[in-house]
Each structure stands twice: as structure tokens, then as C-alpha cells.
Tab-separated table of C-alpha atoms and ligand atoms in Angstrom:
chain	number	residue	atom	x	y	z
A	1	MET	CA	-5.647	6.115	-19.321
A	2	LYS	CA	-1.905	5.632	-19.717
A	3	ASN	CA	-0.790	7.429	-16.583
A	4	GLN	CA	-3.582	6.149	-14.375
A	5	ILE	CA	-2.435	4.044	-11.445
A	6	PRO	CA	-3.471	0.448	-12.135
A	7	TYR	CA	-5.853	-0.637	-9.395
A	8	TYR	CA	-4.318	-3.453	-7.401
A	9	GLN	CA	-5.594	-4.721	-4.052
A	10	GLN	CA	-2.725	-6.095	-2.077
A	11	ILE	CA	-3.361	-9.607	-0.747
A	12	GLY	CA	-0.292	-10.290	1.390
A	13	LYS	CA	3.250	-8.961	1.484
A	14	GLU	CA	3.816	-9.178	-2.270
A	15	VAL	CA	4.364	-5.436	-2.792
A	16	GLU	CA	7.095	-5.233	-0.168
A	17	VAL	CA	8.711	-8.433	-1.439
A	18	PHE	CA	8.709	-7.157	-4.999
A	19	GLU	CA	10.250	-3.823	-3.994
A	20	HIS	CA	13.141	-5.661	-2.405
A	21	ALA	CA	13.467	-8.058	-5.312
A	22	TYR	CA	13.642	-5.047	-7.613
A	23	LYS	CA	16.270	-3.315	-5.468
A	24	ASN	CA	18.389	-6.436	-5.738
A	25	LYS	CA	17.309	-7.242	-9.305
A	26	ILE	CA	16.448	-10.800	-8.399
A	27	PRO	CA	14.254	-12.511	-11.020
A	28	PHE	CA	10.682	-12.881	-9.780
A	29	LEU	CA	8.248	-15.722	-10.403
A	30	LEU	CA	4.511	-15.203	-9.910
A	31	LYS	CA	2.835	-18.561	-9.376
A	32	GLY	CA	-0.874	-19.190	-9.457
A	33	PRO	CA	-3.928	-20.047	-11.513
A	34	THR	CA	-5.226	-17.768	-14.217
A	35	GLY	CA	-7.201	-14.694	-13.186
A	36	THR	CA	-5.687	-14.266	-9.731
A	37	GLY	CA	-4.233	-10.804	-10.345
A	38	LYS	CA	-0.676	-11.669	-11.398
A	39	SER	CA	-0.656	-9.424	-14.459
A	40	ARG	CA	-2.425	-6.628	-12.633
A	41	PHE	CA	0.129	-6.866	-9.826
A	42	ILE	CA	3.081	-6.502	-12.163
A	43	GLU	CA	1.418	-3.586	-13.980
A	44	PHE	CA	0.934	-1.929	-10.612
A	45	MET	CA	4.522	-2.565	-9.504
A	46	ALA	CA	5.975	-1.251	-12.757
A	47	HIS	CA	3.898	1.884	-12.282
A	48	GLN	CA	5.008	2.264	-8.661
A	49	LEU	CA	8.644	1.906	-9.649
A	50	ALA	CA	8.143	4.184	-12.680
A	51	LYS	CA	9.534	1.527	-15.007
A	52	LYS	CA	8.402	0.574	-18.464
A	53	LEU	CA	6.813	-2.866	-18.541
A	54	ILE	CA	7.148	-5.144	-21.556
A	55	THR	CA	4.773	-8.132	-21.428
A	56	ILE	CA	5.161	-11.248	-23.530
A	57	SER	CA	2.338	-13.780	-23.442
A	58	CYS	CA	4.203	-17.032	-23.966
A	59	HIS	CA	2.642	-19.897	-25.882
A	60	GLU	CA	3.931	-23.161	-27.305
A	61	GLU	CA	5.366	-21.453	-30.395
A	62	THR	CA	7.228	-18.729	-28.470
A	63	SER	CA	10.917	-19.166	-29.245
A	64	SER	CA	14.097	-17.441	-28.156
A	65	THR	CA	14.186	-15.712	-31.563
A	66	ASP	CA	10.837	-14.065	-30.780
A	67	LEU	CA	12.338	-12.656	-27.606
A	68	ILE	CA	15.897	-11.887	-28.657
A	69	GLY	CA	15.483	-10.672	-32.209
A	70	ARG	CA	15.911	-11.638	-35.831
A	71	TYR	CA	17.183	-10.484	-39.189
A	72	ILE	CA	14.491	-9.059	-41.400
A	73	ILE	CA	14.611	-8.156	-45.057
A	74	LYS	CA	13.963	-4.504	-45.794
A	75	GLY	CA	14.160	-3.596	-49.455
A	76	ALA	CA	17.488	-4.948	-50.678
A	77	GLU	CA	18.957	-5.078	-47.202
A	78	THR	CA	18.932	-7.530	-44.348
A	79	ILE	CA	18.759	-5.724	-41.036
A	80	TRP	CA	18.802	-6.891	-37.448
A	81	MET	CA	15.759	-6.172	-35.268
A	82	ASP	CA	16.082	-6.451	-31.510
A	83	GLY	CA	13.294	-8.491	-29.941
A	84	PRO	CA	11.406	-7.375	-26.810
A	85	LEU	CA	13.800	-9.038	-24.383
A	86	THR	CA	16.855	-7.397	-25.940
A	87	ILE	CA	15.070	-4.028	-25.940
A	88	ALA	CA	14.183	-4.442	-22.251
A	89	ILE	CA	17.760	-5.392	-21.375
A	90	LYS	CA	19.193	-2.378	-23.167
A	91	ASN	CA	16.600	0.126	-21.908
A	92	GLY	CA	16.357	-1.101	-18.347
A	93	SER	CA	12.688	-2.093	-18.504
A	94	ILE	CA	10.854	-4.800	-16.592
A	95	ILE	CA	10.061	-7.757	-18.824
A	96	TYR	CA	7.150	-9.987	-17.895
A	97	LEU	CA	7.145	-13.446	-19.455
A	98	ASP	CA	3.572	-14.481	-18.817
A	99	GLU	CA	3.102	-18.300	-18.667
A	100	ILE	CA	6.798	-18.941	-19.188
A	101	ALA	CA	6.422	-22.734	-18.964
A	102	GLU	CA	4.393	-22.672	-22.178
A	103	ALA	CA	7.308	-21.302	-24.217
A	104	ARG	CA	9.741	-23.495	-26.146
A	105	PRO	CA	12.698	-24.864	-24.162
A	106	ASP	CA	15.166	-22.584	-25.983
A	107	VAL	CA	13.548	-19.599	-24.231
A	108	ILE	CA	14.515	-21.037	-20.859
A	109	VAL	CA	18.048	-21.681	-22.101
A	110	ALA	CA	18.323	-18.130	-23.470
A	111	ILE	CA	17.383	-16.481	-20.176
A	112	HIS	CA	19.779	-18.516	-18.018
A	113	SER	CA	22.659	-16.058	-18.150
A	114	LEU	CA	20.215	-13.242	-17.354
A	115	THR	CA	18.969	-14.911	-14.201
A	116	ASP	CA	22.320	-15.240	-12.426
A	117	HIS	CA	25.175	-12.926	-11.481
A	118	ARG	CA	26.140	-12.472	-15.137
A	119	ARG	CA	22.983	-10.535	-16.066
A	120	GLU	CA	23.846	-10.777	-19.722
A	121	LEU	CA	22.288	-12.108	-22.893
A	122	PHE	CA	24.175	-13.912	-25.604
A	123	ILE	CA	22.786	-13.160	-29.049
A	124	ASP	CA	24.104	-16.076	-31.058
A	125	LYS	CA	22.997	-14.728	-34.436
A	126	LEU	CA	25.157	-11.642	-33.862
A	127	GLY	CA	27.866	-13.389	-31.867
A	128	GLU	CA	27.370	-10.651	-29.274
A	129	THR	CA	26.877	-10.551	-25.535
A	130	VAL	CA	24.712	-7.736	-24.170
A	131	LYS	CA	25.057	-6.707	-20.528
A	132	ALA	CA	21.741	-5.865	-18.873
A	133	HIS	CA	21.042	-2.240	-17.939
A	134	GLN	CA	21.128	-1.830	-14.147
A	135	ASP	CA	17.355	-1.210	-14.040
A	136	PHE	CA	16.461	-4.325	-16.029
A	137	MET	CA	14.421	-6.956	-14.231
A	138	LEU	CA	13.005	-10.287	-15.348
A	139	VAL	CA	9.578	-11.369	-14.109
A	140	ALA	CA	7.750	-14.524	-15.149
A	141	SER	CA	4.468	-16.186	-14.317
A	142	PHE	CA	3.667	-19.839	-14.083
A	143	ASN	CA	0.424	-21.722	-13.529
A	144	PRO	CA	1.249	-24.738	-11.392
A	145	GLY	CA	-1.916	-26.609	-12.412
A	146	TYR	CA	-1.284	-30.263	-11.987
A	147	GLN	CA	-3.916	-31.320	-14.457
A	148	LYS	CA	-3.177	-32.570	-17.948
A	149	GLY	CA	-2.115	-29.970	-20.450
A	150	PHE	CA	-0.161	-27.799	-18.057
A	151	LYS	CA	3.568	-27.718	-18.445
A	152	GLU	CA	5.960	-27.985	-15.550
A	153	LEU	CA	8.916	-25.728	-14.892
A	154	LYS	CA	12.164	-27.544	-14.178
A	155	PRO	CA	13.504	-27.218	-10.619
A	156	SER	CA	16.803	-25.913	-11.994
A	157	THR	CA	14.909	-23.092	-13.703
A	158	ARG	CA	12.637	-22.370	-10.757
A	159	GLN	CA	15.617	-21.929	-8.478
A	160	ARG	CA	16.738	-18.964	-10.519
A	161	PHE	CA	13.784	-16.932	-9.267
A	162	ILE	CA	12.292	-15.894	-6.003
A	163	ALA	CA	8.627	-16.806	-6.059
A	164	THR	CA	5.273	-15.725	-4.668
A	165	SER	CA	2.040	-17.672	-4.834
A	166	PHE	CA	-1.115	-15.954	-5.972
A	167	ALA	CA	-4.361	-17.553	-4.882
A	168	TYR	CA	-7.934	-16.356	-4.570
A	169	PRO	CA	-8.182	-13.537	-2.041
A	170	ASN	CA	-10.302	-13.924	1.071
A	171	GLU	CA	-13.990	-13.171	0.651
A	172	LYS	CA	-13.889	-9.652	2.041
A	173	ILE	CA	-11.000	-8.570	-0.158
A	174	GLU	CA	-12.403	-10.250	-3.240
A	175	ALA	CA	-15.737	-8.436	-2.771
A	176	GLU	CA	-13.819	-5.163	-2.429
A	177	ILE	CA	-12.007	-5.882	-5.683
A	178	LEU	CA	-15.342	-6.390	-7.446
A	179	VAL	CA	-16.743	-3.133	-6.074
A	180	ASN	CA	-13.631	-1.125	-6.943
A	181	GLU	CA	-13.163	-2.686	-10.339
A	182	THR	CA	-16.761	-2.475	-11.560
A	183	GLY	CA	-18.735	-0.096	-9.338
A	184	ILE	CA	-21.205	-2.848	-8.446
A	185	GLU	CA	-23.161	-2.697	-5.141
A	186	ALA	CA	-21.394	-4.308	-2.193
A	187	SER	CA	-24.326	-6.634	-1.495
A	188	ILE	CA	-24.193	-8.081	-5.019
A	189	ALA	CA	-20.399	-8.347	-4.873
A	190	LYS	CA	-20.771	-10.377	-1.717
A	191	LYS	CA	-23.230	-12.735	-3.382
A	192	LEU	CA	-20.914	-13.260	-6.341
A	193	VAL	CA	-18.029	-14.054	-4.015
A	194	ASN	CA	-20.235	-16.513	-2.109
A	195	ILE	CA	-21.017	-18.279	-5.383
A	196	ALA	CA	-17.314	-18.458	-6.204
A	197	THR	CA	-16.430	-19.841	-2.795
A	198	LYS	CA	-19.113	-22.479	-3.095
A	199	ILE	CA	-17.981	-23.594	-6.560
A	200	ARG	CA	-14.289	-23.529	-5.554
A	201	ASN	CA	-15.137	-25.991	-2.792
A	202	LEU	CA	-16.952	-28.369	-5.128
A	203	THR	CA	-13.810	-30.330	-5.947
A	204	GLU	CA	-15.898	-33.375	-6.913
A	205	LEU	CA	-16.882	-31.573	-10.139
A	206	GLY	CA	-13.336	-32.109	-11.405
A	207	LEU	CA	-13.208	-28.731	-13.155
A	208	ALA	CA	-9.903	-28.060	-14.939
A	209	GLU	CA	-9.833	-24.557	-13.444
A	210	THR	CA	-12.288	-23.107	-10.991
A	211	VAL	CA	-13.908	-19.652	-10.724
A	212	SER	CA	-11.247	-16.964	-10.960
A	213	THR	CA	-11.484	-13.397	-9.746
A	214	ARG	CA	-11.440	-12.461	-13.436
A	215	LEU	CA	-14.708	-14.348	-14.051
A	216	LEU	CA	-16.290	-12.630	-11.061
A	217	VAL	CA	-15.177	-9.246	-12.368
A	218	ASP	CA	-16.776	-10.063	-15.720
A	219	ALA	CA	-20.036	-11.124	-14.064
A	220	ALA	CA	-20.022	-7.945	-11.967
A	221	LYS	CA	-19.445	-5.778	-15.049
A	222	LEU	CA	-22.380	-7.369	-16.863
A	223	ILE	CA	-24.671	-6.895	-13.868
A	224	HIS	CA	-23.498	-3.318	-13.416
A	225	SER	CA	-24.306	-2.570	-17.033
A	226	GLY	CA	-27.832	-3.923	-16.600
A	227	LEU	CA	-27.814	-7.589	-17.627
A	228	PRO	CA	-30.137	-9.630	-15.378
A	229	LYS	CA	-28.108	-11.128	-12.529
A	230	ARG	CA	-28.855	-14.777	-13.200
A	231	LEU	CA	-28.024	-14.490	-16.873
A	232	ALA	CA	-24.795	-12.642	-16.067
A	233	VAL	CA	-23.735	-15.386	-13.668
A	234	GLU	CA	-24.609	-18.064	-16.193
A	235	VAL	CA	-22.578	-16.584	-19.044
A	236	ALA	CA	-19.678	-15.168	-17.025
A	237	ILE	CA	-19.222	-17.848	-14.384
A	238	VAL	CA	-20.944	-21.141	-15.271
A	239	GLU	CA	-20.469	-21.485	-19.027
A	240	PRO	CA	-16.750	-20.613	-19.144
A	241	LEU	CA	-15.989	-23.299	-16.550
A	242	THR	CA	-17.254	-26.422	-18.289
A	243	ASP	CA	-18.883	-27.909	-21.382
A	244	ASP	CA	-20.482	-30.783	-19.470
A	245	LEU	CA	-24.234	-30.183	-19.802
A	246	ASP	CA	-25.128	-31.909	-16.534
A	247	VAL	CA	-22.563	-29.881	-14.634
A	248	ILE	CA	-23.786	-26.679	-16.304
A	249	GLU	CA	-27.366	-27.410	-15.199
A	250	ALA	CA	-26.276	-28.246	-11.668
A	251	LEU	CA	-24.165	-25.090	-11.387
A	252	LYS	CA	-26.939	-22.929	-12.837
A	253	ASP	CA	-29.401	-24.251	-10.240
A	254	LEU	CA	-26.911	-23.622	-7.480
A	255	CYS	CA	-26.160	-20.078	-8.652
A	256	ASN	CA	-29.833	-19.216	-9.127
A	257	LEU	CA	-30.415	-20.052	-5.491
A	258	MET	CA	-27.553	-17.811	-4.442
A	259	ILE	CA	-28.148	-14.618	-6.428
B	1	ADP	P1	-3.671	-13.314	-14.076
B	1	ADP	O1	-2.559	-12.501	-14.657
B	1	ADP	O2	-3.324	-13.938	-12.759
B	1	ADP	O3	-4.274	-14.297	-15.039
B	1	ADP	P2	-5.096	-10.777	-13.983
B	1	ADP	O4	-4.072	-9.945	-13.321
B	1	ADP	O5	-5.298	-10.571	-15.457
B	1	ADP	O6	-4.859	-12.334	-13.696
B	1	ADP	O7	-6.451	-10.571	-13.195
B	1	ADP	C1	-7.713	-10.730	-13.808
B	1	ADP	C2	-8.635	-9.641	-13.350
B	1	ADP	O8	-8.992	-9.878	-11.984
B	1	ADP	C3	-7.998	-8.264	-13.364
B	1	ADP	O9	-8.225	-7.642	-14.623
B	1	ADP	C4	-8.718	-7.553	-12.242
B	1	ADP	O10	-9.953	-7.070	-12.712
B	1	ADP	C5	-9.035	-8.653	-11.259
B	1	ADP	N1	-8.121	-8.824	-10.118
B	1	ADP	C6	-7.661	-10.018	-9.644
B	1	ADP	N2	-6.933	-9.840	-8.548
B	1	ADP	C7	-6.907	-8.496	-8.297
B	1	ADP	C8	-6.313	-7.692	-7.272
B	1	ADP	N3	-5.613	-8.234	-6.279
B	1	ADP	N4	-6.506	-6.347	-7.332
B	1	ADP	C9	-7.233	-5.810	-8.344
B	1	ADP	N5	-7.810	-6.521	-9.326
B	1	ADP	C10	-7.670	-7.852	-9.307
């Protein structure tokens, strides 16, 4: 599995843009809702560039210590352990800070000197500055959902990255992704994509997030492994989207008509 090329269907010019960003080691921000292929894209690019990828899924407790490193007690000794960011900087890996806006503010502060001409990290607990390896690159993702609960990224931070938006692919490409990813029949893939398009356009439902390609892939996998189509759509597409019983019923009726 390890050496297999990650399957990634290009949507626009993101591969070319990333290659140039990597050549110039400009930090890269992937913007877009969950399940739009951001992680898969970066896995693919790391593979193409033959670079090790270190992924950190940021959450509200993620601190600069988690990334940079900490002292740990081993037997009678206290020893320093580099964190994943420090390891990536020293080894020249690509680090991917997934959902960077979720992390604590000290993470953003810590990466500042890495995202400009200095390309260095100050480790305050050691009083040391580490220069980044020439192959090191910083990549982050951010979900610019404007609804409650999503954190913003400050303009001063955003301007340290070049950025690409990830959205849902067009219907033809999305159906191709489903076929390639799951082995499902093209006609069923098309129906699933039609359902997604329909639900994505139902803005009046006020869903926090709409149907992602990831949900479609899950539905396709279940159908491919033999689960009845309507049940697969219900559990993989409708139920994850909402807990509102009326909306669930309405979406189920709609999907049943379409598959
Ligand atoms: P994100 O990181 O944006 O939340 P992922 O990269 O994890 O999303 O994508 C979720 C799933 O959707 C992937 O595991 C893959 O099956 C599928 N997918 C989405 N976009 C693509 C794409 N362009 N090419 C291949 N697979 C894709």
C-alpha cells in the first residue's frame, strides 16, 4: 500500500500551482469545506515530489508544544523530544497542518518565522533557532465556513501563504472520482452525484455543511459492497447531514426518487 500512488483527480490547475509553490518553498493554504479532496491532494503531491508528508490534524487543544517538542521524563533523566514540526524542518519533509484555524493561537505565532524569508523556528524551551532544511515546506488547510463554530484565520496570517480553493468538482469529474475510488458502476455514480447536486442547491435547508465528495464515496462503497442503494444513501448521505427529523424525512423522500 505504502508505495502506491494516491489516486487524485485534478480539478483545476492545483497540481501545477503546487509544483511551483514547492520549487519556491512558498507556504501553501488549501481552503475549502471538509471532504473536498484537500488531504488527498497533498498526499498525492508529496508522492509526486517524493517527499515525506507529516500530517497534523489540528484541534482546539493543539498547541505549539505539540508541534515543536517537549521535555519528557525517561527513567531518572529529562530528555528533549522534537515534535513533528521540528522533525519536518530538520528532515526536509512537507508538513500539513490540517484545519490550522482550529489550533491554539500560539501555533500561529510559532510558525510565523517559518512562513517568511527567515524559514527558521525558534524553540524557546531550548533557546535555540533551527533553520529549515531546503526541502521543507509548510502546507495548511482551512475551512472558510461562515457558520457558527468555525474559526477564522487572521488576514495577517493568511497573507503568509499562497492559497487555492477546493470546492465540489463538476458532475462529470465527481462521478469519475466515485467510479475510480470505489469501482461502482458509472450509472449509479451519476445518480449519486445528481443527489448531491440537488441537496447542495437546497440552501433553504440551512445545513451546516452540505454533501461532500467524501459522503458520496462512502455511499458508493456501501452500494458496491452490496448494501441496498436506498439504505446506503440514507446512512451515508442523509443521516450524517442533519439531526432534524423533518429534514431527514424530506431528504430521504427526495433521494428515494432519485436512486
Ligand atoms: P478533505 O481533506 O478536503 O476533508 P479528503 O481529501 O479527505 O477531504 O477527501 C475525502 C475523500 O473524497 C477522499 O478520501 C477521496 O475518496 C475523495 N475525493 C475527494 N476529492 C477527490 C479528488 N479530487 N480525487 C480523488 N479523490 C477525491
